Short mmCIF file of C-alpha atoms and ligand atoms in Angstrom, two decimals:
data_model
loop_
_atom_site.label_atom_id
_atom_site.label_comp_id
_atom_site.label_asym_id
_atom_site.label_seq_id
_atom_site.Cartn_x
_atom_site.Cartn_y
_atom_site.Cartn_z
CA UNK A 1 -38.68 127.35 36.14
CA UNK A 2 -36.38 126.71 33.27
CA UNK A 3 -37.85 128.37 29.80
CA UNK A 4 -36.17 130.75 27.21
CA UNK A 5 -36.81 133.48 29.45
CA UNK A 6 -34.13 132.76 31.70
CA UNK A 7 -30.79 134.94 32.23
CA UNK A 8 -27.40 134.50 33.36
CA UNK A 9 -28.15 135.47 36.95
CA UNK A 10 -31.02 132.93 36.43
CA UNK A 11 -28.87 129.82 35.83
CA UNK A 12 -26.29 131.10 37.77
CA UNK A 13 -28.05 130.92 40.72
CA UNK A 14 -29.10 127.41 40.08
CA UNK A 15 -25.31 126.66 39.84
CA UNK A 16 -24.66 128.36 43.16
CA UNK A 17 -27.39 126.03 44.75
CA UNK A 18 -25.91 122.75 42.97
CA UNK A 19 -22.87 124.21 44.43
CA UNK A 20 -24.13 124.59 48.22
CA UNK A 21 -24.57 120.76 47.59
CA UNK A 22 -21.04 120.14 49.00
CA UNK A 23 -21.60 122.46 51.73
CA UNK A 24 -18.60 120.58 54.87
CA UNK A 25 -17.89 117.81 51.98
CA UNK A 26 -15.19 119.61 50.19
CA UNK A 27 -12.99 121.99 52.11
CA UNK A 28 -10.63 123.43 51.71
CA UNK A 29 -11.96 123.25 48.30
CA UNK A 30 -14.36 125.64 47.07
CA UNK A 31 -18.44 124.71 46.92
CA UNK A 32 -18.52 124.90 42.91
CA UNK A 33 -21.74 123.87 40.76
CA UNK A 34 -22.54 123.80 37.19
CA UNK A 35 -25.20 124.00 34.60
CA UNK A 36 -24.68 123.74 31.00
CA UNK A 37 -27.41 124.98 28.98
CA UNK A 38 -28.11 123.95 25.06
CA UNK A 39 -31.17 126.02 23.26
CA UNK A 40 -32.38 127.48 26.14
CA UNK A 41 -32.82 123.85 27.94
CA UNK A 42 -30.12 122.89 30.74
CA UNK A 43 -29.02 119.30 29.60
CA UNK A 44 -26.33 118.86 32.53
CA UNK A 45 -25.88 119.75 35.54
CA UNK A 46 -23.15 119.10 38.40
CA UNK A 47 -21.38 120.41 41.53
CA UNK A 48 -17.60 119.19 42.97
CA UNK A 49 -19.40 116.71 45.77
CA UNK A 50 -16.18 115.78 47.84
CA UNK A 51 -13.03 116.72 48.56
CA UNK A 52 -10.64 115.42 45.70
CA UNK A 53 -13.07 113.86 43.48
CA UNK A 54 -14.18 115.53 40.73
CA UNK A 55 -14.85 119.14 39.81
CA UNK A 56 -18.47 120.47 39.24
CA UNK A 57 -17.63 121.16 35.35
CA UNK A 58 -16.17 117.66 34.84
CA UNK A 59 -19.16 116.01 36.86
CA UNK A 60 -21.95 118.01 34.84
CA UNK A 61 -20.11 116.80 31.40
CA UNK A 62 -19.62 113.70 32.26
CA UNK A 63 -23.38 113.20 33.18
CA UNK A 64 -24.47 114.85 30.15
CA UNK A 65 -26.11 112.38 27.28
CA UNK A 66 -26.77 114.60 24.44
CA UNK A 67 -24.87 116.82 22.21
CA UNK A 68 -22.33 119.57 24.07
CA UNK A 69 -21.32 121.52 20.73
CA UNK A 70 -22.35 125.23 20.89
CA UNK A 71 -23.66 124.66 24.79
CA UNK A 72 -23.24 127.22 27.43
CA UNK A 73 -22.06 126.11 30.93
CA UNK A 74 -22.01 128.20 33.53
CA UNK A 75 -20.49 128.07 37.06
CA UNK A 76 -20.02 130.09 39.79
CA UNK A 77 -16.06 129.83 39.91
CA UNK A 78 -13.59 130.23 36.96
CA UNK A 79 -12.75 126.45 35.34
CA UNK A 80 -9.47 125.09 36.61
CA UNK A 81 -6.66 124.41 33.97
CA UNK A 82 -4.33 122.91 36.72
CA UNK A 83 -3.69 118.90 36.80
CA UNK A 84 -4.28 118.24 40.80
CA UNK A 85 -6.24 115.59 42.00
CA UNK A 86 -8.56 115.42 38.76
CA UNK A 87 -7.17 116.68 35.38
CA UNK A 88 -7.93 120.48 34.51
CA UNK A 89 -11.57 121.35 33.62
CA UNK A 90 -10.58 123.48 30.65
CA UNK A 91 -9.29 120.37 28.86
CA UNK A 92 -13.17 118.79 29.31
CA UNK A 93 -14.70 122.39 28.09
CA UNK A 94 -12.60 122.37 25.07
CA UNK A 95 -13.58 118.62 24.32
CA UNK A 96 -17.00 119.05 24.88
CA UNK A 97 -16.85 121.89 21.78
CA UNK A 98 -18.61 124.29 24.86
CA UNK A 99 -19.05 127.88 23.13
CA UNK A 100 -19.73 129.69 25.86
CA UNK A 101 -18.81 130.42 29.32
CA UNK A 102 -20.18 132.21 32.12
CA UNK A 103 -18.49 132.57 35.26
CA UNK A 104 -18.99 133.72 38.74
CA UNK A 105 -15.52 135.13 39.92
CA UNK A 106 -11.93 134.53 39.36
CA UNK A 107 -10.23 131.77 41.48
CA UNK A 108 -7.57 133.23 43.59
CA UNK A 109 -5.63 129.86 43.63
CA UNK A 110 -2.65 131.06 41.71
CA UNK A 111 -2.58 127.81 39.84
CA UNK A 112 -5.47 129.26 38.18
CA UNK A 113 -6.12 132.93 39.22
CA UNK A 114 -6.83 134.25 35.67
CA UNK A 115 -5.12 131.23 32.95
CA UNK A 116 -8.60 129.48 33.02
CA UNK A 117 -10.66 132.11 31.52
CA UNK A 118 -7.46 132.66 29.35
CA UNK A 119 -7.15 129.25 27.90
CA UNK A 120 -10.62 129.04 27.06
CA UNK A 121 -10.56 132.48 25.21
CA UNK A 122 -7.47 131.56 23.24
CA UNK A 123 -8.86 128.69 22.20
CA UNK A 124 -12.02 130.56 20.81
CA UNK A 125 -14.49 130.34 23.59
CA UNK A 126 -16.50 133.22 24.78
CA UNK A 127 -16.10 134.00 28.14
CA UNK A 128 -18.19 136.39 30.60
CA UNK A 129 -17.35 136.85 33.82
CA UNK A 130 -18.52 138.53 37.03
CA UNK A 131 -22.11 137.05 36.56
CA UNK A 132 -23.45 137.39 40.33
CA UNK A 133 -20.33 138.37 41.61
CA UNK A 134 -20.93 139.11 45.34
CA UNK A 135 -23.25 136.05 45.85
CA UNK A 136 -20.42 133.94 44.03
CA UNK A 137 -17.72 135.43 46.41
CA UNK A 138 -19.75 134.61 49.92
CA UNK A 139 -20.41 131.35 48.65
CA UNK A 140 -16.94 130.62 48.92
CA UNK A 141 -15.79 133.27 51.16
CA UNK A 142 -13.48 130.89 53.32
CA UNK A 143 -11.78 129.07 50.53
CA UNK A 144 -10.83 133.25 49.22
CA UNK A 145 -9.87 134.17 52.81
CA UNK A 146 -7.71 130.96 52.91
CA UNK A 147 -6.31 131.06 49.53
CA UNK A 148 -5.53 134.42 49.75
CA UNK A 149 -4.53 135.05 53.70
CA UNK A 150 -3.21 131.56 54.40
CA UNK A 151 -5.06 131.89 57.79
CA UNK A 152 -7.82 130.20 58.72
CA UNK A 153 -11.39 132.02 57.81
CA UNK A 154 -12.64 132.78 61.72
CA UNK A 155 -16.42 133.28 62.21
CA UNK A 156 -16.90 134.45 65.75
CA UNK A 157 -20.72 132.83 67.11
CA UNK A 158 -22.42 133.30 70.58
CA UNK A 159 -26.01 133.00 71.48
CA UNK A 160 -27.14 135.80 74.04
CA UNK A 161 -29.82 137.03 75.93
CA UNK A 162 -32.16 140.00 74.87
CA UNK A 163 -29.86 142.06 77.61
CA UNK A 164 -26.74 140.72 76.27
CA UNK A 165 -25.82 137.30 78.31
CA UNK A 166 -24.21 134.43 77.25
CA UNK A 167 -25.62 132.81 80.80
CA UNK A 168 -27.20 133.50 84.12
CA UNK A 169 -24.80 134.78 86.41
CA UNK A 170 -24.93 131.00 88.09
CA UNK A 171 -22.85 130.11 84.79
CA UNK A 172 -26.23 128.35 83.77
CA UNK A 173 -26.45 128.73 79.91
CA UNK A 174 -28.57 125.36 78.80
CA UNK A 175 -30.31 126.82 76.51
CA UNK A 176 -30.36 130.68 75.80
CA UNK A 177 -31.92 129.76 72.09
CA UNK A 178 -34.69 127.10 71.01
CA UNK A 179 -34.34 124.28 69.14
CA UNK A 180 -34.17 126.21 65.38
CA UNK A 181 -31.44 128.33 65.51
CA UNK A 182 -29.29 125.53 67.68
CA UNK A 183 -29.55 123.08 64.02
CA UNK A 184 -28.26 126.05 62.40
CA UNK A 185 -25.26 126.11 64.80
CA UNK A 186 -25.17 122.68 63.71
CA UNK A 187 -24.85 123.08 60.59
CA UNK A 188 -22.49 125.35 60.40
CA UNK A 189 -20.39 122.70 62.94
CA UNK A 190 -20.57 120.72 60.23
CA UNK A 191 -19.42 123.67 57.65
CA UNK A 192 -16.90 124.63 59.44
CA UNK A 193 -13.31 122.84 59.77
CA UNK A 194 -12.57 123.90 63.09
CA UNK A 195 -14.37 124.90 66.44
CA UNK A 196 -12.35 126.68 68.77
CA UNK A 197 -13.43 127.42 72.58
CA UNK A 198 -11.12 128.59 75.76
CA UNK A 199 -10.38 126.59 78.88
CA UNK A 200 -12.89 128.46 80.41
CA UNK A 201 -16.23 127.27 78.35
CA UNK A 202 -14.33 123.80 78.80
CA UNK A 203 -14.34 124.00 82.22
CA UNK A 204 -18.09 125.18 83.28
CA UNK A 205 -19.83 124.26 80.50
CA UNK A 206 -18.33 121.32 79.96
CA UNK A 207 -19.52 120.89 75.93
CA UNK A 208 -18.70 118.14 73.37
CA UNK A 209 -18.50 120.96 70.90
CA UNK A 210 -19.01 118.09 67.89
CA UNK A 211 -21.38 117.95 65.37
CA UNK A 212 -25.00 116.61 65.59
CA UNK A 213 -26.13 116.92 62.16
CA UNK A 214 -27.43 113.69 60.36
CA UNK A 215 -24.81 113.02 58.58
CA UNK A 216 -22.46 115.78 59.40
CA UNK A 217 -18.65 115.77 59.99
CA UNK A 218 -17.21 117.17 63.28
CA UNK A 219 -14.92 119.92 62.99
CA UNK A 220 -11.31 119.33 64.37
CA UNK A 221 -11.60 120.55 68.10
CA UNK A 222 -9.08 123.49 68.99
CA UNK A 223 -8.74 124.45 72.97
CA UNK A 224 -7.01 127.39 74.07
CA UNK A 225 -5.57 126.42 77.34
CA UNK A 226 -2.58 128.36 78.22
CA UNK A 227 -1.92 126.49 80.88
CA UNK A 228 -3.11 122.98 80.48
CA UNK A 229 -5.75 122.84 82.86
CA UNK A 230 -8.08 120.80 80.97
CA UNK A 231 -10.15 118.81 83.14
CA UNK A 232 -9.34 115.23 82.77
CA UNK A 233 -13.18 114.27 83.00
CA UNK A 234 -14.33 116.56 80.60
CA UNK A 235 -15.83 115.22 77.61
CA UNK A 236 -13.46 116.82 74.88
CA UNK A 237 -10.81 114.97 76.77
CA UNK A 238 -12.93 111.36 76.91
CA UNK A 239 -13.96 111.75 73.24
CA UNK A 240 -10.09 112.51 71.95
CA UNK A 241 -9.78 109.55 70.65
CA UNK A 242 -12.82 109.39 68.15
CA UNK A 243 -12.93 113.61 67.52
CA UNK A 244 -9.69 115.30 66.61
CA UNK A 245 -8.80 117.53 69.46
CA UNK A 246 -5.52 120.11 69.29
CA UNK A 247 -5.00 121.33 72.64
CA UNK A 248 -2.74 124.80 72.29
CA UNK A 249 -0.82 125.34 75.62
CA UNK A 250 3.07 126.86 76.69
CA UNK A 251 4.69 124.69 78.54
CA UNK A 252 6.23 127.54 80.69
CA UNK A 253 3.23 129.18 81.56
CA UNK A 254 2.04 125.54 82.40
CA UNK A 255 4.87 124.71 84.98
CA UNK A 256 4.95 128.19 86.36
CA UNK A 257 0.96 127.43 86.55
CA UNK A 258 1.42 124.40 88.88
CA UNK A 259 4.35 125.91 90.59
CA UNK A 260 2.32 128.38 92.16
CA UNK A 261 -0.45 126.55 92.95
CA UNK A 262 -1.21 126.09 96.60
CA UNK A 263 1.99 127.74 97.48
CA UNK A 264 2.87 130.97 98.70
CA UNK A 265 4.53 133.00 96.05
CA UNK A 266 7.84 133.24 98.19
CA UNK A 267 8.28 129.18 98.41
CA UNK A 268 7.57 128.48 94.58
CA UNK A 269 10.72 129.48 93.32
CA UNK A 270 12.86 126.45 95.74
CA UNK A 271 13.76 124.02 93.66
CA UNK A 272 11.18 121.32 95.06
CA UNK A 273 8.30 122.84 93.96
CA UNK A 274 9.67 123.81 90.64
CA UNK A 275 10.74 119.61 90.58
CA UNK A 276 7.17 118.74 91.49
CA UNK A 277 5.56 121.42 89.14
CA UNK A 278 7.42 120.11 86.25
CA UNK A 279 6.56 116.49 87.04
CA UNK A 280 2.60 117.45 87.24
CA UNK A 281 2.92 118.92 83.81
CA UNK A 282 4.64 115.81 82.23
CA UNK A 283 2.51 113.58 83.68
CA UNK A 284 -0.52 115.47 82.12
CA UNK A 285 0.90 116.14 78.84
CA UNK A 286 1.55 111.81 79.06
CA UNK A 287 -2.45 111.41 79.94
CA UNK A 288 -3.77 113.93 77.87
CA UNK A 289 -1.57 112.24 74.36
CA UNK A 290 -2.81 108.58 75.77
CA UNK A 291 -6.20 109.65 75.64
CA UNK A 292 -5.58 111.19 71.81
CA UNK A 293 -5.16 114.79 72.14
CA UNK A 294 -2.48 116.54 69.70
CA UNK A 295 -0.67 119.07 71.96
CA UNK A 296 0.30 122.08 70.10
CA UNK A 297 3.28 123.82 71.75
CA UNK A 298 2.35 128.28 71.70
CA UNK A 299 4.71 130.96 72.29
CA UNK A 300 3.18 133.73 74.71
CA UNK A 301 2.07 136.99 73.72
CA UNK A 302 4.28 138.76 75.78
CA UNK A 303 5.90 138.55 79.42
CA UNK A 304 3.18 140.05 81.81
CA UNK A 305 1.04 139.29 84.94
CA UNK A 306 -1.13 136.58 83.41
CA UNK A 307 0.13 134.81 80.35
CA UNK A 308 -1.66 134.45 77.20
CA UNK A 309 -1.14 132.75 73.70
CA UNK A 310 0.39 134.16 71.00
CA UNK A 311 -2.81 133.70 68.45
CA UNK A 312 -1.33 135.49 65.74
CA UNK A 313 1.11 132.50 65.82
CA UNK A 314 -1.49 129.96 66.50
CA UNK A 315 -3.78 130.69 63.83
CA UNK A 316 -0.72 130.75 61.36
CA UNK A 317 0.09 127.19 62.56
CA UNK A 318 -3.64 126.01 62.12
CA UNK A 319 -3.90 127.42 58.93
CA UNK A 320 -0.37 125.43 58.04
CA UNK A 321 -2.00 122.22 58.93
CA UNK A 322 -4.51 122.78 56.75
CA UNK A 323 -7.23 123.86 58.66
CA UNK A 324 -9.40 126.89 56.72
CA UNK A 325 -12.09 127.97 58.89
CA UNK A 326 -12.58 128.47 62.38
CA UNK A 327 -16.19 128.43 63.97
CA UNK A 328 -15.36 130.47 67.29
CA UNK A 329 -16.99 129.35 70.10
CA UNK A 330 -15.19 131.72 72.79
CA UNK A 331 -16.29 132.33 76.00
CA UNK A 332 -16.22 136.35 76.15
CA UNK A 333 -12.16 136.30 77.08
CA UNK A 334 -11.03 134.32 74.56
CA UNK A 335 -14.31 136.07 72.31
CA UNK A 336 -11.92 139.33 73.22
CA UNK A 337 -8.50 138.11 72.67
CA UNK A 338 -9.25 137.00 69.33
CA UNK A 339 -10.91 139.93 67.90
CA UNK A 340 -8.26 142.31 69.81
CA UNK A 341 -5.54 140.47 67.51
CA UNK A 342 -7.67 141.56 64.33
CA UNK A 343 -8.82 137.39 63.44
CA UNK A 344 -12.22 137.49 63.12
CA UNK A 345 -13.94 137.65 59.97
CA UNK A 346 -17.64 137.08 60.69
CA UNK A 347 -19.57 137.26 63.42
CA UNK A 348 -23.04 135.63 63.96
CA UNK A 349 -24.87 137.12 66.62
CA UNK A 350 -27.65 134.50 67.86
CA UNK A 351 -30.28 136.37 70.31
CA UNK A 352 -32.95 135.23 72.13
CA UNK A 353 -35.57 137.26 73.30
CA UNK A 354 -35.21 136.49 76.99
CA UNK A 355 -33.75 138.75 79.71
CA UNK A 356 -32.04 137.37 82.59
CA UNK A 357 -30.30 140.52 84.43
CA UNK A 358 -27.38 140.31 86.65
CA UNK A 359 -24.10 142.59 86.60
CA UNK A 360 -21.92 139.35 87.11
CA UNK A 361 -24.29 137.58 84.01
CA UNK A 362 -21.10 137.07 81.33
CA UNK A 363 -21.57 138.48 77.90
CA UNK A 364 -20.48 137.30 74.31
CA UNK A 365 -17.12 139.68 74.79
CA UNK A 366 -15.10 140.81 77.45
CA UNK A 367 -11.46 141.90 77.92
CA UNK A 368 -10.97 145.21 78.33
CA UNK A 369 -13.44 147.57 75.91
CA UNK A 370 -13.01 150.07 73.13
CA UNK A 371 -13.23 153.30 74.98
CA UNK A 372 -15.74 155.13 72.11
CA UNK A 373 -18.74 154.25 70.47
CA UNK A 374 -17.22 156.08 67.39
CA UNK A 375 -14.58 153.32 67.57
CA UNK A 376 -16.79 150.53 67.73
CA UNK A 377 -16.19 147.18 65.53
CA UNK A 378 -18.58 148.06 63.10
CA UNK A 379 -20.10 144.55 61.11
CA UNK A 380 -20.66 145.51 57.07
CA UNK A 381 -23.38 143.35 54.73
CA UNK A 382 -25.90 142.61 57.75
CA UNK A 383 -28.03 139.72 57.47
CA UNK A 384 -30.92 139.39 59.76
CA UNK A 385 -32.33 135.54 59.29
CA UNK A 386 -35.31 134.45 62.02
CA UNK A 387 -35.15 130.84 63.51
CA UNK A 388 -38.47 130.33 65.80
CA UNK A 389 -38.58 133.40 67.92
CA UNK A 390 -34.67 134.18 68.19
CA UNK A 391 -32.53 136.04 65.51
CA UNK A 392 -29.34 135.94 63.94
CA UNK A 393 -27.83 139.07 63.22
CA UNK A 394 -24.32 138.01 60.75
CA UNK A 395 -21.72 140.37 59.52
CA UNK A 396 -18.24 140.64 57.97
CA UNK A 397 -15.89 142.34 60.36
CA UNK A 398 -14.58 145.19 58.22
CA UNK A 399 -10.65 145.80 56.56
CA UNK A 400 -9.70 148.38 59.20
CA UNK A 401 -7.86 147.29 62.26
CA UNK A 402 -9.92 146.41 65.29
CA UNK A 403 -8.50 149.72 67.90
CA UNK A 404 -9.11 148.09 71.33
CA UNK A 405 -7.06 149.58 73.77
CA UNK A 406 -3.93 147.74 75.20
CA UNK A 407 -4.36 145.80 78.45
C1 AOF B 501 -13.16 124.14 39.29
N1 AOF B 501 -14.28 123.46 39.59
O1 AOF B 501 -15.55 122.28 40.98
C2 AOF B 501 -13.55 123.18 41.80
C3 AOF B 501 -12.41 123.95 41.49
O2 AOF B 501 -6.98 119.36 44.10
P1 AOF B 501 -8.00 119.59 43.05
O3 AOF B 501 -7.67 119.00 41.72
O4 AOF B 501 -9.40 119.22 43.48
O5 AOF B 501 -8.02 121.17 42.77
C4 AOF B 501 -8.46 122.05 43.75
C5 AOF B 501 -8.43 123.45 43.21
O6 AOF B 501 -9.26 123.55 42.06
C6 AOF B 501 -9.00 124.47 44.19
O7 AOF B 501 -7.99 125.04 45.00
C7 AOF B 501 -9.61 125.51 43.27
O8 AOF B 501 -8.62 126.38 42.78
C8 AOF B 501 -10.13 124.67 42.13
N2 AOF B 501 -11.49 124.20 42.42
N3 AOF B 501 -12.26 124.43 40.24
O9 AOF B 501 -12.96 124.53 38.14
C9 AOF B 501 -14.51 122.95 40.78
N4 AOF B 501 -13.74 122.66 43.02
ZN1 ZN B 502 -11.64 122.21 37.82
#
């Protein structure tokens, strides 16, 4: 489809798909692509293909055999003029005698954030920008989140029943949608850096949560489990040592846990059982690290009846080690917590058109609800896609606070 008649929005969108190219082999990078164009013929193209190697504009020059001089390259994210791990893609633009460039959006990296597009005009090179904005800014719309927020980018995902259920109220969920939309899920596994699910899909579902895809990566495995009850058996635990899996726990709420346990409230405070408690706990933090699981120490939210996680806190500290993007997994409490504490970014609704009934069937949310529909969490830029006979219904959660009343 190349000819003279093509635009900017044309080639730009043949940069965005080079760019989707790297799609789980470059984060936290952003998925960049470029095509450089000479007489209304592209002679190069390129996109950044893994993490630290090099950037789409250096990999489409590079490439290219004829003449660069009065080209126009074009690429969906403004050119770097940072040295990091490959030297800054201005310097290659200005070599390459490139007269024009059309970008997608700014980079928010402050390295960059702007100087690109200003180095290249000082040194006499046209530059347009804003070319497919809004398609450029989804591509990436984890590395902005990150880059901008420091948190990791959360997209909330559950598959559910034409009458809202994430199972049958035995707790039997295998499978609520067919065989296309579960690759997607895959996929995104595999797009995703992190998967995050509570102790309570861990315990009675008991999923690998890893990633299936020919030739995919698995995200890093995050379990909320306030009080490290993690089965043993399960298979997150028996696959630690080949999958990264963080395991976010208190170690208070975990001895006060075991203290009570099969003891009347009145005799867990002696000091035996508190003794005993405390030796249960050490000895499971000691199998759980043997077996290869990182145990991330959480504050609580706040002292009440049943303790929970501080996730404000634990998504800062994920998003410190580097992890970008969350694929949440939930069940419906954890589903709840998050979204309560205003993390979520996207959700993907998956829904199959089955019904299976039942007032103790568990849906994709729980927790305690928002009180009016005029309150409601409403989902902006709605994309309906079809795989088979289920649909997913995706949308960004919106800037204003999530209102859910306090528990
Ligand atoms: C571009 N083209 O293809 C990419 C860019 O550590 P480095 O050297 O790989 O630099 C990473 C930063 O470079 C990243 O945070 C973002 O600002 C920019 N990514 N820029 O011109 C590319 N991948
Ligand atoms: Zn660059």
């Amino acid at each position: 489809m190349e000819d003279c008649n093509m635009t900017p929005e044309d080639y730009m969108r043949m940069a965005l798909d080079l760019a989707r190219q790297g799609e789980g082999k470059v984060s936290p990078n952003p998925m960049v692509g470029c095509v450089v164009v000479k007489d209304g013929r592209v002679i190069a193209k390129g996109y950044h293909e893994k993490y630290g190697g090099f950037h789409a504009e250096r990999n489409a020059l590079l490439h290219c055999t004829e003449d660069t001089q009065g080209a126009e390259l074009y690429v969906n994210l403004e050119p770097c003029c940072h040295h990091g791990k490959t030297p800054p893609c201005t310097d290659i633009i200005l070599q390459r005698k490139i007269s024009k460039v059309y970008v997608g959006c700014l980079d928010s990296n402050p390295k960059v954030a702007g100087k690109g597009a200003a180095i290249l005009r000082d040194h006499g090179v046209q530059v347009e920008t804003g070319i497919l904005e809004e398609e450029c800014r989804k591509l990436n719309e984890v590395f902005f989140h990150y880059m901008e927020k420091h948190t990791p980018f959360v997209a909330m995902k559950y598959a559910m029943t034409l009458d809202g259920k994430i199972a049958c109220e035995t707790g039997d969920s295998r499978w609520v949608t067919g065989e296309e939309a579960r690759s997607y899920v895959q996929r995104m596994r595999n797009r995703y850096r992190g998967i995050m699910a509570g102790i309570g899909t861990v315990q009675i579902d008991n999923p690998l949560l890893n990633c299936r895809m020919q030739g995919g990566r698995n995200p890093v495995r995050i379990i909320c489990d306030t009080c490290l009850r993690i089965p043993r058996d399960s298979q997150v635990v028996q696959t630690a040592g080949e999958i990264k899996t963080i395991v976010a726990w208190n170690p208070r709420a975990a001895r006060d846990f075991r203290q009570l346990q099969d003891t009347k409230a009145a005799d867990a405070l002696s000091g035996d059982h508190k003794r005993k408690a405390l030796e249960q706990m050490e000895e499971t933090v000691e199998y759980l690290t043997s077996k290869g699981i990182v145990l991330l120490e959480n504050p609580l939210k706040e002292e009440g009846e049943k303790p929970e996680l501080d996730l404000r806190k634990l998504f800062g500290q994920l998003g410190t080690q580097g992890i970008d993007s969350i694929l949440l997994e939930g069940g419906g409490t954890l589903n709840a917590s998050v979204l309560r504490e205003n993390l979520v970014q996207r959700v993907y609704a998956f829904i199959a058109p089955k019904l299976v009934a039942g007032a103790d069937a568990k849906s994709p949310i729980e927790g305690r609800g928002i009180l009016r529909m005029k309150d409601a969490v409403e989902l902006q830029d709605i994309e309906v896609v079809s795989f088979g006979s289920d649909i997913c219904i995706s949308g960004r959660v919106g800037k204003e606070e999530v209102c859910l009343p306090e528990l």
